[in-house]
């Protein structure tokens, strides 16, 4: 079974940037669409962005123009570049298949946007 491990989160000021990584234990990015999701305190988990095996990307309206998803199939890694961060982007960020599979949820990585 493939395992996904998220990393790269942290504390950043409004307007700042981060790069999140999603490392897979197997080669799945070349075969499946993969997505980023986030869950803010007290809210349901929501979809943020996805990338298909042929590099088509799509974004939630709340992050469009600020976040960029990419993947490096040779490294079995997917990235999420977060720019122009806002306090409302504060959440735990997860990667998973798109659409998500229950068995693939990992621990996520915390992003906190605060001055």
Tab-separated table of N, CA, C and O in Angstrom:
chain	number	residue	atom	x	y	z
A	1	UNK	N	0.842	-1.188	0.000
A	1	UNK	CA	0.000	0.000	0.000
A	1	UNK	C	0.883	1.245	0.000
A	1	UNK	O	1.851	1.333	0.742
A	2	UNK	N	0.526	2.204	-0.817
A	2	UNK	CA	1.298	3.445	-0.904
A	2	UNK	C	1.081	4.280	0.350
A	2	UNK	O	-0.035	4.385	0.856
A	3	UNK	N	2.143	4.874	0.835
A	3	UNK	CA	2.056	5.822	1.944
A	3	UNK	C	2.449	7.203	1.442
A	3	UNK	O	3.371	7.345	0.631
A	4	UNK	N	1.740	8.211	1.931
A	4	UNK	CA	1.993	9.593	1.554
A	4	UNK	C	2.416	10.362	2.801
A	4	UNK	O	1.763	10.266	3.843
A	5	UNK	N	3.499	11.128	2.682
A	5	UNK	CA	4.010	11.897	3.812
A	5	UNK	C	4.143	13.350	3.400
A	5	UNK	O	4.891	13.682	2.465
A	6	UNK	N	3.423	14.210	4.113
A	6	UNK	CA	3.461	15.640	3.846
A	6	UNK	C	4.517	16.313	4.721
A	6	UNK	O	4.744	15.895	5.864
A	7	UNK	N	5.131	17.372	4.191
A	7	UNK	CA	6.114	18.143	4.946
A	7	UNK	C	6.197	19.546	4.378
A	7	UNK	O	5.646	19.836	3.308
A	8	UNK	N	6.891	20.422	5.098
A	8	UNK	CA	7.148	21.768	4.612
A	8	UNK	C	6.318	22.861	5.243
A	8	UNK	O	6.501	24.040	4.932
A	9	UNK	N	5.397	22.498	6.116
A	9	UNK	CA	4.582	23.510	6.766
A	9	UNK	C	5.368	24.330	7.766
A	9	UNK	O	6.544	24.053	8.050
A	10	UNK	N	4.713	25.346	8.303
A	10	UNK	CA	5.367	26.190	9.291
A	10	UNK	C	4.574	27.438	9.570
A	10	UNK	O	3.428	27.579	9.129
A	11	UNK	N	5.195	28.348	10.300
A	11	UNK	CA	4.596	29.638	10.642
A	11	UNK	C	5.136	30.686	9.681
A	11	UNK	O	6.359	30.818	9.523
A	12	UNK	N	4.246	31.424	9.055
A	12	UNK	CA	4.652	32.427	8.085
A	12	UNK	C	3.770	33.662	8.243
A	12	UNK	O	2.599	33.550	8.632
A	13	UNK	N	4.325	34.818	7.951
A	13	UNK	CA	3.559	36.051	8.046
A	13	UNK	C	2.634	36.208	6.842
A	13	UNK	O	2.910	35.649	5.771
A	14	UNK	N	1.560	36.951	6.990
A	14	UNK	CA	0.693	37.233	5.838
A	14	UNK	C	1.507	37.801	4.683
A	14	UNK	O	2.386	38.648	4.888
A	15	UNK	N	1.205	37.316	3.487
A	15	UNK	CA	1.949	37.723	2.303
A	15	UNK	C	3.150	36.856	2.008
A	15	UNK	O	3.771	36.985	0.945
A	16	UNK	N	3.486	35.965	2.931
A	16	UNK	CA	4.647	35.111	2.764
A	16	UNK	C	4.378	33.900	1.890
A	16	UNK	O	3.275	33.729	1.337
A	17	UNK	N	5.402	33.048	1.789
A	17	UNK	CA	5.331	31.876	0.915
A	17	UNK	C	5.857	30.636	1.633
A	17	UNK	O	6.680	30.736	2.555
A	18	UNK	N	5.380	29.494	1.171
A	18	UNK	CA	5.868	28.198	1.631
A	18	UNK	C	5.817	27.222	0.469
A	18	UNK	O	5.057	27.435	-0.486
A	19	UNK	N	6.592	26.156	0.574
A	19	UNK	CA	6.474	25.054	-0.373
A	19	UNK	C	6.245	23.768	0.408
A	19	UNK	O	7.079	23.359	1.225
A	20	UNK	N	5.118	23.149	0.162
A	20	UNK	CA	4.797	21.875	0.778
A	20	UNK	C	5.200	20.739	-0.143
A	20	UNK	O	5.146	20.871	-1.366
A	21	UNK	N	5.589	19.621	0.467
A	21	UNK	CA	5.962	18.431	-0.298
A	21	UNK	C	5.102	17.256	0.123
A	21	UNK	O	4.710	17.145	1.284
A	22	UNK	N	4.843	16.375	-0.826
A	22	UNK	CA	4.107	15.135	-0.576
A	22	UNK	C	4.927	14.011	-1.184
A	22	UNK	O	5.009	13.900	-2.419
A	23	UNK	N	5.547	13.220	-0.338
A	23	UNK	CA	6.393	12.129	-0.809
A	23	UNK	C	5.617	10.824	-0.744
A	23	UNK	O	5.024	10.484	0.281
A	24	UNK	N	5.657	10.094	-1.854
A	24	UNK	CA	4.956	8.805	-1.929
A	24	UNK	C	5.952	7.660	-1.850
A	24	UNK	O	7.071	7.767	-2.346
A	25	UNK	N	5.526	6.588	-1.230
A	25	UNK	CA	6.408	5.420	-1.090
A	25	UNK	C	6.476	4.604	-2.372
A	25	UNK	O	7.327	3.718	-2.497
A	26	UNK	N	5.566	4.898	-3.310
A	26	UNK	CA	5.571	4.197	-4.582
A	26	UNK	C	5.322	5.146	-5.726
A	26	UNK	O	5.092	6.340	-5.521
A	27	UNK	N	5.372	4.648	-6.930
A	27	UNK	CA	5.187	5.484	-8.122
A	27	UNK	C	3.704	5.569	-8.445
A	27	UNK	O	3.159	4.705	-9.107
A	28	UNK	N	3.065	6.634	-7.941
A	28	UNK	CA	1.641	6.801	-8.214
A	28	UNK	C	1.337	8.067	-8.984
A	28	UNK	O	0.295	8.183	-9.614
A	29	UNK	N	2.256	9.027	-8.946
A	29	UNK	CA	1.961	10.313	-9.573
A	29	UNK	C	1.856	10.202	-11.083
A	29	UNK	O	1.173	10.999	-11.708
A	30	UNK	N	2.526	9.248	-11.667
A	30	UNK	CA	2.472	9.099	-13.121
A	30	UNK	C	1.230	8.346	-13.576
A	30	UNK	O	0.962	8.260	-14.777
A	31	UNK	N	0.477	7.786	-12.632
A	31	UNK	CA	-0.676	6.970	-13.000
A	31	UNK	C	-2.015	7.555	-12.556
A	31	UNK	O	-3.051	7.209	-13.123
A	32	UNK	N	-1.994	8.414	-11.528
A	32	UNK	CA	-3.247	8.875	-10.947
A	32	UNK	C	-3.243	10.387	-10.770
A	32	UNK	O	-2.192	11.008	-10.619
A	33	UNK	N	-4.427	10.959	-10.744
A	33	UNK	CA	-4.552	12.352	-10.350
A	33	UNK	C	-4.354	12.436	-8.842
A	33	UNK	O	-4.847	11.595	-8.092
A	34	UNK	N	-3.624	13.450	-8.420
A	34	UNK	CA	-3.318	13.639	-7.007
A	34	UNK	C	-3.767	15.026	-6.575
A	34	UNK	O	-3.692	15.982	-7.358
A	35	UNK	N	-4.182	15.106	-5.329
A	35	UNK	CA	-4.716	16.374	-4.851
A	35	UNK	C	-4.133	16.825	-3.526
A	35	UNK	O	-3.548	16.033	-2.784
A	36	UNK	N	-4.295	18.104	-3.277
A	36	UNK	CA	-4.005	18.707	-1.976
A	36	UNK	C	-5.329	19.101	-1.335
A	36	UNK	O	-6.233	19.603	-2.025
A	37	UNK	N	-5.386	18.934	-0.033
A	37	UNK	CA	-6.579	19.241	0.747
A	37	UNK	C	-6.130	19.960	2.016
A	37	UNK	O	-4.956	19.887	2.397
A	38	UNK	N	-7.066	20.622	2.681
A	38	UNK	CA	-6.719	21.269	3.936
A	38	UNK	C	-7.908	21.263	4.872
A	38	UNK	O	-9.064	21.200	4.437
A	39	UNK	N	-7.586	21.323	6.158
A	39	UNK	CA	-8.636	21.380	7.177
A	39	UNK	C	-8.258	22.432	8.192
A	39	UNK	O	-7.236	22.307	8.887
A	40	UNK	N	-9.068	23.469	8.257
A	40	UNK	CA	-8.870	24.535	9.222
A	40	UNK	C	-9.568	24.166	10.531
A	40	UNK	O	-10.499	23.357	10.536
A	41	UNK	N	-9.145	24.769	11.638
A	41	UNK	CA	-9.760	24.458	12.928
A	41	UNK	C	-11.268	24.681	12.899
A	41	UNK	O	-11.742	25.734	12.463
A	42	UNK	N	-12.019	23.669	13.333
A	42	UNK	CA	-13.462	23.789	13.394
A	42	UNK	C	-14.184	23.681	12.073
A	42	UNK	O	-15.404	23.886	12.010
A	43	UNK	N	-13.458	23.367	11.006
A	43	UNK	CA	-14.075	23.277	9.683
A	43	UNK	C	-13.841	21.903	9.073
A	43	UNK	O	-12.964	21.163	9.491
A	44	UNK	N	-14.640	21.590	8.064
A	44	UNK	CA	-14.458	20.333	7.351
A	44	UNK	C	-13.244	20.420	6.419
A	44	UNK	O	-12.869	21.505	5.966
A	45	UNK	N	-12.681	19.264	6.123
A	45	UNK	CA	-11.583	19.220	5.175
A	45	UNK	C	-12.102	19.614	3.789
A	45	UNK	O	-13.200	19.207	3.390
A	46	UNK	N	-11.300	20.404	3.077
A	46	UNK	CA	-11.710	20.881	1.762
A	46	UNK	C	-10.611	20.635	0.746
A	46	UNK	O	-9.423	20.587	1.066
A	47	UNK	N	-11.026	20.502	-0.487
A	47	UNK	CA	-10.094	20.328	-1.587
A	47	UNK	C	-9.445	21.667	-1.917
A	47	UNK	O	-10.084	22.711	-1.887
A	48	UNK	N	-8.144	21.638	-2.255
A	48	UNK	CA	-7.392	22.851	-2.569
A	48	UNK	C	-6.959	22.872	-4.036
A	48	UNK	O	-7.137	23.873	-4.733
A	49	UNK	N	-6.369	21.753	-4.501
A	49	UNK	CA	-5.838	21.720	-5.866
A	49	UNK	C	-5.623	20.265	-6.270
A	49	UNK	O	-5.511	19.391	-5.409
A	50	UNK	N	-5.572	20.022	-7.585
A	50	UNK	CA	-5.178	18.696	-8.049
A	50	UNK	C	-4.366	18.801	-9.322
A	50	UNK	O	-4.409	19.811	-10.028
A	51	UNK	N	-3.609	17.726	-9.592
A	51	UNK	CA	-2.813	17.613	-10.805
A	51	UNK	C	-3.024	16.214	-11.370
A	51	UNK	O	-3.003	15.235	-10.630
A	52	UNK	N	-3.221	16.134	-12.673
A	52	UNK	CA	-3.428	14.830	-13.302
A	52	UNK	C	-2.096	14.252	-13.791
A	52	UNK	O	-1.059	14.922	-13.761
A	53	UNK	N	-2.144	13.036	-14.257
A	53	UNK	CA	-0.923	12.374	-14.716
A	53	UNK	C	-0.338	13.050	-15.954
A	53	UNK	O	0.857	12.891	-16.234
A	54	UNK	N	-1.160	13.820	-16.680
A	54	UNK	CA	-0.620	14.564	-17.827
A	54	UNK	C	-0.493	16.050	-17.518
A	54	UNK	O	-0.526	16.890	-18.416
A	55	UNK	N	-0.383	16.348	-16.210
A	55	UNK	CA	-0.049	17.701	-15.713
A	55	UNK	C	-1.147	18.743	-15.883
A	55	UNK	O	-0.872	19.953	-15.861
A	56	UNK	N	-2.387	18.304	-16.067
A	56	UNK	CA	-3.480	19.273	-15.984
A	56	UNK	C	-3.691	19.623	-14.517
A	56	UNK	O	-3.673	18.732	-13.655
A	57	UNK	N	-3.891	20.909	-14.242
A	57	UNK	CA	-4.088	21.351	-12.857
A	57	UNK	C	-5.402	22.112	-12.704
A	57	UNK	O	-5.907	22.708	-13.660
A	58	UNK	N	-5.922	22.086	-11.502
A	58	UNK	CA	-7.126	22.839	-11.192
A	58	UNK	C	-7.076	23.245	-9.738
A	58	UNK	O	-6.462	22.541	-8.906
A	59	UNK	N	-7.704	24.383	-9.418
A	59	UNK	CA	-7.592	24.963	-8.095
A	59	UNK	C	-8.943	25.409	-7.569
A	59	UNK	O	-9.813	25.846	-8.330
A	60	UNK	N	-9.068	25.359	-6.248
A	60	UNK	CA	-10.233	25.952	-5.614
A	60	UNK	C	-10.178	27.465	-5.813
A	60	UNK	O	-9.098	28.057	-5.880
A	61	UNK	N	-11.337	28.085	-5.910
A	61	UNK	CA	-11.377	29.528	-6.154
A	61	UNK	C	-10.625	30.314	-5.087
A	61	UNK	O	-10.032	31.358	-5.381
A	62	UNK	N	-10.635	29.817	-3.862
A	62	UNK	CA	-10.020	30.548	-2.753
A	62	UNK	C	-8.492	30.631	-2.867
A	62	UNK	O	-7.875	31.482	-2.212
A	63	UNK	N	-7.885	29.772	-3.677
A	63	UNK	CA	-6.420	29.770	-3.785
A	63	UNK	C	-5.941	30.038	-5.207
A	63	UNK	O	-4.733	30.159	-5.441
A	64	UNK	N	-6.859	30.125	-6.143
A	64	UNK	CA	-6.486	30.311	-7.546
A	64	UNK	C	-5.657	31.580	-7.707
A	64	UNK	O	-6.002	32.635	-7.171
A	65	UNK	N	-4.547	31.451	-8.425
A	65	UNK	CA	-3.658	32.587	-8.638
A	65	UNK	C	-2.616	32.766	-7.544
A	65	UNK	O	-1.678	33.557	-7.703
A	66	UNK	N	-2.764	32.051	-6.441
A	66	UNK	CA	-1.799	32.164	-5.336
A	66	UNK	C	-1.046	30.852	-5.089
A	66	UNK	O	0.112	30.874	-4.677
A	67	UNK	N	-1.702	29.739	-5.305
A	67	UNK	CA	-1.082	28.420	-5.076
A	67	UNK	C	-0.796	27.754	-6.415
A	67	UNK	O	-1.547	27.935	-7.383
A	68	UNK	N	0.276	26.950	-6.452
A	68	UNK	CA	0.631	26.206	-7.652
A	68	UNK	C	0.990	24.776	-7.265
A	68	UNK	O	1.832	24.571	-6.386
A	69	UNK	N	0.376	23.813	-7.935
A	69	UNK	CA	0.663	22.402	-7.686
A	69	UNK	C	1.548	21.876	-8.811
A	69	UNK	O	1.376	22.244	-9.979
A	70	UNK	N	2.516	21.047	-8.448
A	70	UNK	CA	3.396	20.436	-9.434
A	70	UNK	C	3.823	19.071	-8.918
A	70	UNK	O	3.598	18.736	-7.752
A	71	UNK	N	4.420	18.281	-9.784
A	71	UNK	CA	4.897	16.963	-9.354
A	71	UNK	C	6.191	16.626	-10.053
A	71	UNK	O	6.477	17.120	-11.153
A	72	UNK	N	6.991	15.815	-9.386
A	72	UNK	CA	8.241	15.306	-9.937
A	72	UNK	C	8.130	13.788	-9.888
A	72	UNK	O	8.365	13.169	-8.845
A	73	UNK	N	7.737	13.189	-11.010
A	73	UNK	CA	7.477	11.750	-11.011
A	73	UNK	C	8.728	10.943	-10.702
A	73	UNK	O	8.657	9.878	-10.088
A	74	UNK	N	9.890	11.444	-11.106
A	74	UNK	CA	11.139	10.723	-10.854
A	74	UNK	C	11.425	10.618	-9.362
A	74	UNK	O	12.074	9.673	-8.915
A	75	UNK	N	10.946	11.597	-8.603
A	75	UNK	CA	11.165	11.610	-7.155
A	75	UNK	C	9.939	11.147	-6.377
A	75	UNK	O	9.959	11.148	-5.149
A	76	UNK	N	8.885	10.757	-7.107
A	76	UNK	CA	7.635	10.346	-6.442
A	76	UNK	C	7.178	11.408	-5.442
A	76	UNK	O	6.776	11.086	-4.315
A	77	UNK	N	7.251	12.660	-5.849
A	77	UNK	CA	6.938	13.772	-4.956
A	77	UNK	C	6.039	14.780	-5.656
A	77	UNK	O	6.241	15.092	-6.833
A	78	UNK	N	5.070	15.270	-4.918
A	78	UNK	CA	4.198	16.343	-5.390
A	78	UNK	C	4.429	17.556	-4.501
A	78	UNK	O	4.742	17.414	-3.311
A	79	UNK	N	4.273	18.728	-5.078
A	79	UNK	CA	4.524	19.970	-4.342
A	79	UNK	C	3.293	20.874	-4.394
A	79	UNK	O	2.492	20.811	-5.325
A	80	UNK	N	3.212	21.733	-3.407
A	80	UNK	CA	2.231	22.816	-3.419
A	80	UNK	C	2.969	24.089	-3.016
A	80	UNK	O	3.461	24.185	-1.899
A	81	UNK	N	3.075	25.017	-3.969
A	81	UNK	CA	3.705	26.295	-3.705
A	81	UNK	C	2.614	27.266	-3.254
A	81	UNK	O	1.655	27.514	-3.998
A	82	UNK	N	2.783	27.800	-2.057
A	82	UNK	CA	1.802	28.709	-1.473
A	82	UNK	C	2.403	30.114	-1.465
A	82	UNK	O	3.410	30.351	-0.808
A	83	UNK	N	1.780	31.014	-2.174
A	83	UNK	CA	2.234	32.407	-2.230
A	83	UNK	C	1.126	33.329	-1.743
A	83	UNK	O	-0.048	32.954	-1.704
A	84	UNK	N	1.514	34.539	-1.397
A	84	UNK	CA	0.556	35.552	-0.942
A	84	UNK	C	-0.374	34.984	0.127
A	84	UNK	O	-1.602	35.134	0.058
A	85	UNK	N	0.219	34.343	1.101
A	85	UNK	CA	-0.571	33.652	2.118
A	85	UNK	C	-1.394	34.624	2.955
A	85	UNK	O	-0.969	35.747	3.247
A	86	UNK	N	-2.576	34.142	3.336
A	86	UNK	CA	-3.510	34.911	4.148
A	86	UNK	C	-3.790	34.156	5.445
A	86	UNK	O	-3.655	32.931	5.484
A	87	UNK	N	-4.217	34.856	6.472
A	87	UNK	CA	-4.545	34.153	7.728
A	87	UNK	C	-5.571	33.036	7.522
A	87	UNK	O	-5.493	32.003	8.197
A	88	UNK	N	-6.477	33.218	6.591
A	88	UNK	CA	-7.498	32.190	6.346
A	88	UNK	C	-6.945	30.955	5.651
A	88	UNK	O	-7.666	29.963	5.469
A	89	UNK	N	-5.667	30.976	5.257
A	89	UNK	CA	-5.022	29.779	4.713
A	89	UNK	C	-4.499	28.865	5.824
A	89	UNK	O	-4.021	27.760	5.547
A	90	UNK	N	-4.578	29.327	7.062
A	90	UNK	CA	-4.137	28.517	8.189
A	90	UNK	C	-4.940	27.224	8.259
A	90	UNK	O	-6.167	27.254	8.311
A	91	UNK	N	-4.234	26.098	8.251
A	91	UNK	CA	-4.891	24.786	8.223
A	91	UNK	C	-3.825	23.701	8.261
A	91	UNK	O	-2.631	23.981	8.095
A	92	UNK	N	-4.271	22.474	8.459
A	92	UNK	CA	-3.421	21.314	8.227
A	92	UNK	C	-3.632	20.905	6.778
A	92	UNK	O	-4.771	20.731	6.333
A	93	UNK	N	-2.544	20.767	6.047
A	93	UNK	CA	-2.598	20.443	4.626
A	93	UNK	C	-2.243	18.968	4.417
A	93	UNK	O	-1.269	18.462	4.998
A	94	UNK	N	-3.039	18.320	3.583
A	94	UNK	CA	-2.885	16.895	3.294
A	94	UNK	C	-2.781	16.666	1.789
A	94	UNK	O	-3.341	17.425	0.998
A	95	UNK	N	-2.126	15.578	1.413
A	95	UNK	CA	-2.174	15.128	0.026
A	95	UNK	C	-2.858	13.761	-0.020
A	95	UNK	O	-2.892	13.026	0.968
A	96	UNK	N	-3.417	13.467	-1.177
A	96	UNK	CA	-4.141	12.211	-1.353
A	96	UNK	C	-4.417	12.062	-2.842
A	96	UNK	O	-4.176	12.973	-3.640
A	97	UNK	N	-4.973	10.927	-3.217
A	97	UNK	CA	-5.483	10.802	-4.576
A	97	UNK	C	-6.553	11.866	-4.800
A	97	UNK	O	-7.078	12.470	-3.859
A	98	UNK	N	-6.868	12.080	-6.093
A	98	UNK	CA	-8.000	12.919	-6.425
A	98	UNK	C	-8.920	12.104	-7.321
A	98	UNK	O	-8.514	11.733	-8.426
A	99	UNK	N	-10.133	11.798	-6.844
A	99	UNK	CA	-10.664	12.077	-5.513
A	99	UNK	C	-9.956	11.248	-4.446
A	99	UNK	O	-9.286	10.270	-4.775
A	100	UNK	N	-10.088	11.652	-3.190
A	100	UNK	CA	-9.303	11.026	-2.118
A	100	UNK	C	-9.745	9.599	-1.788
A	100	UNK	O	-10.907	9.252	-1.964
A	101	UNK	N	-8.781	8.828	-1.322
A	101	UNK	CA	-9.036	7.477	-0.843
A	101	UNK	C	-8.831	7.441	0.669
A	101	UNK	O	-7.809	7.933	1.155
A	102	UNK	N	-9.776	6.888	1.414
A	102	UNK	CA	-9.674	6.914	2.878
A	102	UNK	C	-8.360	6.355	3.416
A	102	UNK	O	-7.816	6.878	4.388
A	103	UNK	N	-7.827	5.324	2.777
A	103	UNK	CA	-6.622	4.674	3.304
A	103	UNK	C	-5.371	5.523	3.128
A	103	UNK	O	-4.331	5.222	3.725
A	104	UNK	N	-5.432	6.562	2.325
A	104	UNK	CA	-4.226	7.331	2.007
A	104	UNK	C	-4.049	8.597	2.851
A	104	UNK	O	-3.059	9.291	2.686
A	105	UNK	N	-5.000	8.904	3.736
A	105	UNK	CA	-4.823	10.108	4.549
A	105	UNK	C	-3.621	9.935	5.472
A	105	UNK	O	-3.510	8.954	6.188
A	106	UNK	N	-2.721	10.922	5.458
A	106	UNK	CA	-1.570	10.920	6.336
A	106	UNK	C	-1.777	11.878	7.490
A	106	UNK	O	-2.899	12.250	7.811
A	107	UNK	N	-0.664	12.287	8.108
A	107	UNK	CA	-0.724	13.179	9.264
A	107	UNK	C	-0.884	14.638	8.867
A	107	UNK	O	-1.298	15.460	9.684
A	108	UNK	N	-0.542	14.944	7.639
A	108	UNK	CA	-0.643	16.322	7.198
A	108	UNK	C	0.513	17.173	7.700
A	108	UNK	O	1.361	16.731	8.487
A	109	UNK	N	0.535	18.416	7.240
A	109	UNK	CA	1.542	19.368	7.693
A	109	UNK	C	0.851	20.693	8.007
A	109	UNK	O	0.024	21.166	7.224
A	110	UNK	N	1.176	21.273	9.152
A	110	UNK	CA	0.489	22.471	9.648
A	110	UNK	C	1.053	23.721	8.985
A	110	UNK	O	2.273	23.942	8.985
A	111	UNK	N	0.165	24.532	8.465
A	111	UNK	CA	0.514	25.861	7.955
A	111	UNK	C	-0.222	26.887	8.796
A	111	UNK	O	-1.452	26.835	8.911
A	112	UNK	N	0.540	27.801	9.377
A	112	UNK	CA	-0.041	28.854	10.200
A	112	UNK	C	0.398	30.198	9.635
A	112	UNK	O	1.596	30.461	9.497
A	113	UNK	N	-0.577	31.016	9.283
A	113	UNK	CA	-0.300	32.342	8.727
A	113	UNK	C	-0.725	33.373	9.757
A	113	UNK	O	-1.913	33.538	10.040
A	114	UNK	N	0.267	34.042	10.315
A	114	UNK	CA	-0.017	34.976	11.391
A	114	UNK	C	1.122	35.974	11.522
A	114	UNK	O	2.283	35.638	11.278
A	115	UNK	N	0.768	37.195	11.921
A	115	UNK	CA	1.797	38.194	12.173
A	115	UNK	C	2.204	38.192	13.632
A	115	UNK	O	3.067	38.979	14.042
